[in-house]
PDB file of C-alpha atoms in Angstrom:
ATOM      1  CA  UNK W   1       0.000   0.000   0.000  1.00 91.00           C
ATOM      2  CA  UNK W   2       1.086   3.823  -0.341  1.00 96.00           C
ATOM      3  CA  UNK W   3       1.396   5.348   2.809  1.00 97.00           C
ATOM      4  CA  UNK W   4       0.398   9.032   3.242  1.00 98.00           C
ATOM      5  CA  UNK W   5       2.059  11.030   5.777  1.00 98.00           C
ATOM      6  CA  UNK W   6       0.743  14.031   7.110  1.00 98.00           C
ATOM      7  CA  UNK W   7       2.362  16.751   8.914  1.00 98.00           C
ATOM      8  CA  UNK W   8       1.816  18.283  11.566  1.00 97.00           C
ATOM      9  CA  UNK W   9      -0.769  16.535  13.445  1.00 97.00           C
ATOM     10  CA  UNK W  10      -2.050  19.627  14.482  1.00 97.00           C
ATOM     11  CA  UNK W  11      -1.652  23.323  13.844  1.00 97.00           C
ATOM     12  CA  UNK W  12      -3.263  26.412  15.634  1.00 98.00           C
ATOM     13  CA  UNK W  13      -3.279  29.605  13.605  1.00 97.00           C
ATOM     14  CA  UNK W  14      -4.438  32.880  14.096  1.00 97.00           C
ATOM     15  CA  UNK W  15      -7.428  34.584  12.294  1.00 98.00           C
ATOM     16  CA  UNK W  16      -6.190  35.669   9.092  1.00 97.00           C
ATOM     17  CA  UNK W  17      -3.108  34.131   8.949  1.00 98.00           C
ATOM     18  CA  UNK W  18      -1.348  31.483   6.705  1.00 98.00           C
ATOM     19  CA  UNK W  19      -2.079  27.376   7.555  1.00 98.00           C
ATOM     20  CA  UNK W  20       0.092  24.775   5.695  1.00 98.00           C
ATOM     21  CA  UNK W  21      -0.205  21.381   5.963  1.00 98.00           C
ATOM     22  CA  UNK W  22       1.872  18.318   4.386  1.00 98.00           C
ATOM     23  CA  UNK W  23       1.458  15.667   2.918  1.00 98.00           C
ATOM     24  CA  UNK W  24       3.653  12.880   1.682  1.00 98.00           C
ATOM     25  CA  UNK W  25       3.222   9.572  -0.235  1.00 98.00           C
ATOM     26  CA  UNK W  26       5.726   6.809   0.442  1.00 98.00           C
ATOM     27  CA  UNK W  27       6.074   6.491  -3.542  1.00 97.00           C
ATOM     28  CA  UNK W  28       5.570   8.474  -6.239  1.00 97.00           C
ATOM     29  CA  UNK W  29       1.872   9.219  -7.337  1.00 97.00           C
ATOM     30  CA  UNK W  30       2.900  11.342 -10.298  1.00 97.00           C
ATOM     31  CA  UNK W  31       1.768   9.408 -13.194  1.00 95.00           C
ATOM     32  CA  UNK W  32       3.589   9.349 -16.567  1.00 95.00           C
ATOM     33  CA  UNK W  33       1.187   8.326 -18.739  1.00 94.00           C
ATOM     34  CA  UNK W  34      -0.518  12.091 -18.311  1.00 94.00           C
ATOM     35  CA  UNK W  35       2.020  14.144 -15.906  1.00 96.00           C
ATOM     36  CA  UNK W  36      -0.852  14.150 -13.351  1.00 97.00           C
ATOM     37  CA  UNK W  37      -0.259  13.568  -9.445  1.00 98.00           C
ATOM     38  CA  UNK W  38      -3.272  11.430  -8.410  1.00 98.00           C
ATOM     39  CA  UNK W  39      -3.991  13.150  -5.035  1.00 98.00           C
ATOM     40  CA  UNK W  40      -7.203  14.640  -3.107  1.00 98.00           C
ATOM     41  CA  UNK W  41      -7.602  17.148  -0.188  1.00 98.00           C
ATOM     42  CA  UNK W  42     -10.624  17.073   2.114  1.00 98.00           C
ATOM     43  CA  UNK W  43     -11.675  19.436   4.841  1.00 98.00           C
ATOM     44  CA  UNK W  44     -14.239  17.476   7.907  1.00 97.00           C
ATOM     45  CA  UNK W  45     -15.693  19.902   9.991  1.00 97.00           C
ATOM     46  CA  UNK W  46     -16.732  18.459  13.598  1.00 93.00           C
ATOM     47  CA  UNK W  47     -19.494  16.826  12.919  1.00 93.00           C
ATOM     48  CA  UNK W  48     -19.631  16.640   9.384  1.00 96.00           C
ATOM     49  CA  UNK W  49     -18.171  14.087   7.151  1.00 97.00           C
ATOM     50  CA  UNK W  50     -15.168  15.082   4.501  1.00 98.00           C
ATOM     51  CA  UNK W  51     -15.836  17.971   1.876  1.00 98.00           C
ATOM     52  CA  UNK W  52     -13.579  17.526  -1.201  1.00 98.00           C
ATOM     53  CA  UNK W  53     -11.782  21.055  -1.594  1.00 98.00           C
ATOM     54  CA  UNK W  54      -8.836  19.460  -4.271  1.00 98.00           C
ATOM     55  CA  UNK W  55      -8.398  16.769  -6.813  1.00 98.00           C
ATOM     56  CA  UNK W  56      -5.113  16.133  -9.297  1.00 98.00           C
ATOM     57  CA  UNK W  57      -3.171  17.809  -6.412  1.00 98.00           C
ATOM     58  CA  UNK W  58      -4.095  21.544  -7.248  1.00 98.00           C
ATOM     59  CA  UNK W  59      -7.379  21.437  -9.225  1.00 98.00           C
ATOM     60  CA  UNK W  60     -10.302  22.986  -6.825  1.00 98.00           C
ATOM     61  CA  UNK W  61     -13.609  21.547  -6.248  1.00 98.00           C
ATOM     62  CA  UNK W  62     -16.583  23.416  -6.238  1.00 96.00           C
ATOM     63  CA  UNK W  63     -17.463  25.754  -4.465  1.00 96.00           C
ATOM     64  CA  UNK W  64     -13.555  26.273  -2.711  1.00 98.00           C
ATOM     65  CA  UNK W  65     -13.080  29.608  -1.480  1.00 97.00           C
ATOM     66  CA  UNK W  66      -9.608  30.645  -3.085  1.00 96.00           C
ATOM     67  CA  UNK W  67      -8.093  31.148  -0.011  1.00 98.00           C
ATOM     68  CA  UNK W  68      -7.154  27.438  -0.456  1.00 98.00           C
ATOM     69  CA  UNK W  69      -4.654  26.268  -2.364  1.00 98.00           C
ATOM     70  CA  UNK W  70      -3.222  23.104  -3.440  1.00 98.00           C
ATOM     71  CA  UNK W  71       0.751  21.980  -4.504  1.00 98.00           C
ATOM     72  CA  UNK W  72       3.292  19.376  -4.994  1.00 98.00           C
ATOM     73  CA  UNK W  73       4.258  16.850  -7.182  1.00 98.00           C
ATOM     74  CA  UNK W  74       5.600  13.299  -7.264  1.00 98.00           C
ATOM     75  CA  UNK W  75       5.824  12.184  -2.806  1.00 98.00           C
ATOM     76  CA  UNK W  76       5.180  16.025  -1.506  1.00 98.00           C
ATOM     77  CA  UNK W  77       2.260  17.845  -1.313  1.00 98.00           C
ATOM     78  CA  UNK W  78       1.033  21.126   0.612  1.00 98.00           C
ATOM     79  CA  UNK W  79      -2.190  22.310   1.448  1.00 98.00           C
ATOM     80  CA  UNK W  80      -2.621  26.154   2.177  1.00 98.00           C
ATOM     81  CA  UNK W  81      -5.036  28.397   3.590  1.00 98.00           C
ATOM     82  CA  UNK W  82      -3.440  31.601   2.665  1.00 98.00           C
ATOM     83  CA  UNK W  83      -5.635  33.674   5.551  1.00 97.00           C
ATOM     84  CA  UNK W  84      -7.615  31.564   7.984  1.00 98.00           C
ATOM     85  CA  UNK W  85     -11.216  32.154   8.472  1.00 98.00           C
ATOM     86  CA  UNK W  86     -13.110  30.969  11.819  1.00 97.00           C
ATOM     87  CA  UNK W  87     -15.234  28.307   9.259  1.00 97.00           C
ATOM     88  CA  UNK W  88     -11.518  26.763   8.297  1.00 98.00           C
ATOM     89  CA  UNK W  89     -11.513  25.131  11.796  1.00 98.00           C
ATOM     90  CA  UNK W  90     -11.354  21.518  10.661  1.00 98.00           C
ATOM     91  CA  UNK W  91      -9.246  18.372  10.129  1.00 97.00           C
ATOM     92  CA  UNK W  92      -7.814  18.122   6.735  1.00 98.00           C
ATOM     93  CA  UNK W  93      -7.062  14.734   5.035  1.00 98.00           C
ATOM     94  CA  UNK W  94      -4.765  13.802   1.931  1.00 98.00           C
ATOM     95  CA  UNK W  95      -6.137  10.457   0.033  1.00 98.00           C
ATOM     96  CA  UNK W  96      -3.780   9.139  -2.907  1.00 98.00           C
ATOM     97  CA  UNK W  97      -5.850   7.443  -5.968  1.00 97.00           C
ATOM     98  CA  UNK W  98      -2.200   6.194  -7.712  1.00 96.00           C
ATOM     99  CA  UNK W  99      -2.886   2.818  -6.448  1.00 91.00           C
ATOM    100  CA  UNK W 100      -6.502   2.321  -7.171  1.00 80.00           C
ATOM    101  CA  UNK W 101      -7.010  -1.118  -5.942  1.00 80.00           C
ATOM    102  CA  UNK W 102      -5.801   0.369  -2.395  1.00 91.00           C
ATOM    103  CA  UNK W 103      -7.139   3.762  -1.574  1.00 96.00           C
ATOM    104  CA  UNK W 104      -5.587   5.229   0.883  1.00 97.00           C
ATOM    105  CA  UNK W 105      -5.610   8.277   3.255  1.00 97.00           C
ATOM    106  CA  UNK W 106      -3.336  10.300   5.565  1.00 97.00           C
ATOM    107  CA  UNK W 107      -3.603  10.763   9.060  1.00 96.00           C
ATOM    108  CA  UNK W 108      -5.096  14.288   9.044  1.00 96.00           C
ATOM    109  CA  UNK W 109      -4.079  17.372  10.356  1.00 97.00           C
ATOM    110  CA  UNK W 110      -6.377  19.218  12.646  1.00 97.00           C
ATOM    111  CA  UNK W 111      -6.267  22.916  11.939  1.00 98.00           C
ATOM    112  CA  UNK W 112      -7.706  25.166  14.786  1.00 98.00           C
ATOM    113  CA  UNK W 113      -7.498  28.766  16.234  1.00 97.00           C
ATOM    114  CA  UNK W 114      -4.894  30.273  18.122  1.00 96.00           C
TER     115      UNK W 114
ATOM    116  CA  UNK M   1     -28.237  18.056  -5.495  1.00 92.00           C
ATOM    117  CA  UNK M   2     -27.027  14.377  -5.154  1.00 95.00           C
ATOM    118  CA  UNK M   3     -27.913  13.008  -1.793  1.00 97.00           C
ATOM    119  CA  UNK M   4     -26.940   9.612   0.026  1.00 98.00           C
ATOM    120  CA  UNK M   5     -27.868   8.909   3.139  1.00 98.00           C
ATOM    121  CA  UNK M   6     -26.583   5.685   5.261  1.00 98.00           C
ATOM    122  CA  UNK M   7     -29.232   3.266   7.267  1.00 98.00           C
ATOM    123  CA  UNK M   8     -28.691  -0.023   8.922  1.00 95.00           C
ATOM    124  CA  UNK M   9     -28.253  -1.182  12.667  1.00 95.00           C
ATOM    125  CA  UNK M  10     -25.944   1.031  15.295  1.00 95.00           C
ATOM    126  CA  UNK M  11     -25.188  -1.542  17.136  1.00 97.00           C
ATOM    127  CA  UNK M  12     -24.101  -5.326  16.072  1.00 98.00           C
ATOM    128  CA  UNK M  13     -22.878  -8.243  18.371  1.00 98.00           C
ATOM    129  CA  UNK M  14     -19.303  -9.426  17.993  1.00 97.00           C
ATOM    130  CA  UNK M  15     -18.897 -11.852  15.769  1.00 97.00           C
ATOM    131  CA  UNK M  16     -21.672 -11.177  13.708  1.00 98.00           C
ATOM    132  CA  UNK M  17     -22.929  -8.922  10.394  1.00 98.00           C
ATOM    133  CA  UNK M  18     -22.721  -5.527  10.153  1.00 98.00           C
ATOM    134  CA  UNK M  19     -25.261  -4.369   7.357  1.00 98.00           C
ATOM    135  CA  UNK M  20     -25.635  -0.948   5.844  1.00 98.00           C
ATOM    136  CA  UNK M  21     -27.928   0.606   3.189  1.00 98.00           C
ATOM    137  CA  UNK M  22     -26.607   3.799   1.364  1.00 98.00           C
ATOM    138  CA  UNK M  23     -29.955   5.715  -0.523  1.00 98.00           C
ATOM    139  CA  UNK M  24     -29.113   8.146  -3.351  1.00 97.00           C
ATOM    140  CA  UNK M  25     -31.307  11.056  -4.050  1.00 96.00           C
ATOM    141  CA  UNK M  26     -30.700  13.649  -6.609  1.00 95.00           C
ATOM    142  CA  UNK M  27     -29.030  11.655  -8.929  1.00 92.00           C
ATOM    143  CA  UNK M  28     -28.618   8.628 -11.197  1.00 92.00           C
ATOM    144  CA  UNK M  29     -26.826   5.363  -9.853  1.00 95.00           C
ATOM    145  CA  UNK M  30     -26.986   4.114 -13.411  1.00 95.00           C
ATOM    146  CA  UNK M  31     -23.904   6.342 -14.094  1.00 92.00           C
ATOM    147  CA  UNK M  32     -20.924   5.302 -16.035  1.00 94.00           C
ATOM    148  CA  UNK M  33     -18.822   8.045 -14.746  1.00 94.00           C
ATOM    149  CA  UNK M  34     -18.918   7.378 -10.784  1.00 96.00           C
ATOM    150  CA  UNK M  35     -18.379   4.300  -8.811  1.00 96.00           C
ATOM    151  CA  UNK M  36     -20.023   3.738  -5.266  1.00 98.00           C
ATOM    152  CA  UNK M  37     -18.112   3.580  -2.001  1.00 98.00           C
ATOM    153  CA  UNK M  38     -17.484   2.744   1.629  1.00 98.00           C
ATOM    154  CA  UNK M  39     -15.629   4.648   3.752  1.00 98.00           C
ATOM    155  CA  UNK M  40     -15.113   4.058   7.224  1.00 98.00           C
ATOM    156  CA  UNK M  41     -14.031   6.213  10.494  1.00 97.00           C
ATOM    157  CA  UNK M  42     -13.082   4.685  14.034  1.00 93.00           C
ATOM    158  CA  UNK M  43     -13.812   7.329  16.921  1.00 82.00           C
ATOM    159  CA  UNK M  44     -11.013   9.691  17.009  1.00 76.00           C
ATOM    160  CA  UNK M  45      -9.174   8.194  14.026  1.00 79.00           C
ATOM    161  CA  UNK M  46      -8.630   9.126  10.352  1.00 86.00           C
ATOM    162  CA  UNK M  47     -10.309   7.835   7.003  1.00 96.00           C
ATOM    163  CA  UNK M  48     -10.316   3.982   5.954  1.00 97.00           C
ATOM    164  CA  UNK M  49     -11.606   2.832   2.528  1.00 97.00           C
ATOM    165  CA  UNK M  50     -13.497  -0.205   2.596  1.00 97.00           C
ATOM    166  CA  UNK M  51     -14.847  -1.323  -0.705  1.00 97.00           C
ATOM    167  CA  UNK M  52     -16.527   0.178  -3.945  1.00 97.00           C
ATOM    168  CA  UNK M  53     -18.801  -0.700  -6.739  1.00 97.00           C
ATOM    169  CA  UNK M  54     -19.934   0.403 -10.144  1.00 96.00           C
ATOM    170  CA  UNK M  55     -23.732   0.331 -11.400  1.00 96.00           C
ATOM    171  CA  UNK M  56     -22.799  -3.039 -13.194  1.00 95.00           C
ATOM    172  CA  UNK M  57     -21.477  -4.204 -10.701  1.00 96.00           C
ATOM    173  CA  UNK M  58     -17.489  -4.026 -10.915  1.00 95.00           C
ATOM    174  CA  UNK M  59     -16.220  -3.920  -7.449  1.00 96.00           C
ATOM    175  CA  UNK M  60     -12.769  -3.515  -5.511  1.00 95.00           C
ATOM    176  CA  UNK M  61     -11.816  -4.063  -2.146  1.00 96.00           C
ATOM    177  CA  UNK M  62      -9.354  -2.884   0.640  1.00 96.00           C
ATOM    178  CA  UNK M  63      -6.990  -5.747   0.712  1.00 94.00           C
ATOM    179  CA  UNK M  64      -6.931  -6.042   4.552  1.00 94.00           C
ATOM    180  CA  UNK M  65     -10.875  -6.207   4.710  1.00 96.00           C
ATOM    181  CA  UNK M  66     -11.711  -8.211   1.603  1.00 96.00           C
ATOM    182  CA  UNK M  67     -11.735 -11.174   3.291  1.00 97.00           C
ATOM    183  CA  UNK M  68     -15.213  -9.977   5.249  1.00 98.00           C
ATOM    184  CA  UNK M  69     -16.592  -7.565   2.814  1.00 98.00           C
ATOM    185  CA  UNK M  70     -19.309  -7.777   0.664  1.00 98.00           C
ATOM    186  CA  UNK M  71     -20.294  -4.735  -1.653  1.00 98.00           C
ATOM    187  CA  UNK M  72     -23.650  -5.125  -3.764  1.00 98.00           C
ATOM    188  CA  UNK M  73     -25.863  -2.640  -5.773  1.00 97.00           C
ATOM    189  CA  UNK M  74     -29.797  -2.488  -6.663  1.00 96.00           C
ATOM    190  CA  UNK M  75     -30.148   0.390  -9.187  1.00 95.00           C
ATOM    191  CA  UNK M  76     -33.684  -0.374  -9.151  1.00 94.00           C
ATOM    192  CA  UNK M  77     -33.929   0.867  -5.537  1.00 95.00           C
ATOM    193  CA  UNK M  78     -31.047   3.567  -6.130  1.00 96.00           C
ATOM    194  CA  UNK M  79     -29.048   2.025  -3.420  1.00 97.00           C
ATOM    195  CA  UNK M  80     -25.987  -0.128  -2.839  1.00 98.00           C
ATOM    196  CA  UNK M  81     -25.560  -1.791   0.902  1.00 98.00           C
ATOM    197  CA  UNK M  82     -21.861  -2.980   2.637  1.00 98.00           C
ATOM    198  CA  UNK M  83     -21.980  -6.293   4.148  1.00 98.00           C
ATOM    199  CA  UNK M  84     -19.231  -6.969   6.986  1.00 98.00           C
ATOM    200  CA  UNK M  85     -18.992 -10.326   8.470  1.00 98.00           C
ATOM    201  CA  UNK M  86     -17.523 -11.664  11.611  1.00 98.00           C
ATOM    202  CA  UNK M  87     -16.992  -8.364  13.301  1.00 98.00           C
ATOM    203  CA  UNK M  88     -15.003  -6.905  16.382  1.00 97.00           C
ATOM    204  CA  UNK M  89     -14.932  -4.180  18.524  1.00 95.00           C
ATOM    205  CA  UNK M  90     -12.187  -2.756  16.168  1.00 95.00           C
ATOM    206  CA  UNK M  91     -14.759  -2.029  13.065  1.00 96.00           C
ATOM    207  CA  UNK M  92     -16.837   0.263  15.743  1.00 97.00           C
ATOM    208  CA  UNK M  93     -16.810   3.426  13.016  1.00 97.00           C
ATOM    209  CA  UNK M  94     -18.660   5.695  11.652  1.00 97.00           C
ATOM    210  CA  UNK M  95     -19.174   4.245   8.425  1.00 98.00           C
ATOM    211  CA  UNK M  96     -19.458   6.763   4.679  1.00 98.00           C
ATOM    212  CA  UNK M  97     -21.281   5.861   1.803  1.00 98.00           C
ATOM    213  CA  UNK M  98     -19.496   8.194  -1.117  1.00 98.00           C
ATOM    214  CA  UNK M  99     -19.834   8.804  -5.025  1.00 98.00           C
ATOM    215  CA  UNK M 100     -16.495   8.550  -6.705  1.00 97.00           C
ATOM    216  CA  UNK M 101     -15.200   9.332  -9.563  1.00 96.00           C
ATOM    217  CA  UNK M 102     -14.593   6.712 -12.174  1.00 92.00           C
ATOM    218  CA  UNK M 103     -11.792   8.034 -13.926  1.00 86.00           C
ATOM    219  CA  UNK M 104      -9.825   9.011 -10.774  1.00 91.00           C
ATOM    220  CA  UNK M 105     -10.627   7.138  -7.266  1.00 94.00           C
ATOM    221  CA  UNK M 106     -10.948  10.370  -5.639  1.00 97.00           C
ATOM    222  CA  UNK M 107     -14.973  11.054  -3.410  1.00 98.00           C
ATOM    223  CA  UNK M 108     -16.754  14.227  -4.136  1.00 97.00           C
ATOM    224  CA  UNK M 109     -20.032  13.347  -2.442  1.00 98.00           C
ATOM    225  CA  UNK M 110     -20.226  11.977   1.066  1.00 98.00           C
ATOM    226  CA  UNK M 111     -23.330  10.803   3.086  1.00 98.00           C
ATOM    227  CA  UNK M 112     -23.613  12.092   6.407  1.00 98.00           C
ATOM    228  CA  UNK M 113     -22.291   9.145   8.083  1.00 98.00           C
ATOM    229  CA  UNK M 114     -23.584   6.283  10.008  1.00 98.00           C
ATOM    230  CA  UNK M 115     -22.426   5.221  13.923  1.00 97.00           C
ATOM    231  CA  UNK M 116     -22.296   1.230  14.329  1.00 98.00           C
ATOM    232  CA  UNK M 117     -20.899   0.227  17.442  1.00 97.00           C
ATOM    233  CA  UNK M 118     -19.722  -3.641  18.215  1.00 97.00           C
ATOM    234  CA  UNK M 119     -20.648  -4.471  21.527  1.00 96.00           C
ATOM    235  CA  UNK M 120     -22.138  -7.204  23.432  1.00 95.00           C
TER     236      UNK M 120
END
């Protein structure tokens, strides 16, 4: 299986500043066949299950505020929230779909206010 | 707006079936673009993928649960249920039925979520 690694485990930021969170497979999920890195972001808010916010790494779902942002390419990834909002309060998971007969997801990061 | 919604038991015995029903509303099961999943969450932990299925009935299966897994679909009900036999207290979750995509295994529509606890 392809692990996914987040980091940190948690994070508190302050209103309106920058949250970045890691993520990192344990092989490559960059394909070749089409130069596309076959990773997802998902916010949870407590008490909700996952929202998709990113697909092929940087590619935003609908609906995404810009304020997020999605990077990386081939093991390392970053998630950003470029000014934090009080409705950003959340854990945030990285899933890899490289290896599609074993999805699998990272750890999460749980993002809160300082 | 597609809509799923999970049903089935919150609480099984040990050693026996856990059985869930995932409805969806708002949109067509019969789709050759999206497959049909299972997603589980065990309290305080992260994300687990169980199983999924297409409307004819491909499915795939998390390696360390296939063994105990069964996935089927009724697009004549719009649903598609998760069967999991011989069960411990370590598949207490909250268990996701999800949409996802066909052409990349990524989930962009989640149920709400259904508790099952294993306990005697």
């Amino acid at each position: 299986d392809i692990v996914m690694t987040q980091s940190p485990d948690s994070l508190a930021v302050s209103l309106g500043e920058r949250a970045t969170i890691t993520c990192k497979s344990s092989q490559t999920i960059l394909s070749s066949s089409n130069n596309q890195n076959y990773l997802a972001w998902y916010q949870q808010r407590p008490g909700h299950p996952p929202r998709l916010l990113f697909y092929w790494a940087s590619t935003r779902a609908s609906g995404v505020p810009d304020r997020f942002s999605g990077s990386g390419s081939g093991t390392d990834f970053t998630l950003t929230i470029s000014s934090l909002q009080a409705e950003d309060v959340a854990v945030y998971y990285c899933q890899q779909y490289f290896s599609t007969r074993a999805l699998t997801f990272g750890g999460g990061t749980k993002v809160e206010i300082k | 707006q597609l809509q799923l919604q999970e049903s089935g038991p919150g609480l099984v015995k040990p050693s026996e079936t856990l059985s869930l029903i995932c409805t969806v509303s708002g949109g067509s099961i019969n789709s050759r673009n999206h497959y049909w999943a299972w997603i589980r969450q065990s309290p305080g932990k992260g994300l687990e993928w169980i199983a999924s299925i297409s409307y004819i009935e491909s499915t795939y299966f998390n390696p360390s649960l296939k063994s105990r897994v069964t996935i089927s679909i009724d697009t004549s009900k719009d649903h598609f249920s998760l069967s999991l036999k011989s069960v411990t207290a370590a598949d207490t979750a909250v268990y996701f039925c999800a949409r996802e995509i066909f052409t990349a295994s990524y989930f962009d529509s989640w149920g709400q979520g259904a508790l099952v606890a294993v306990s005697s």
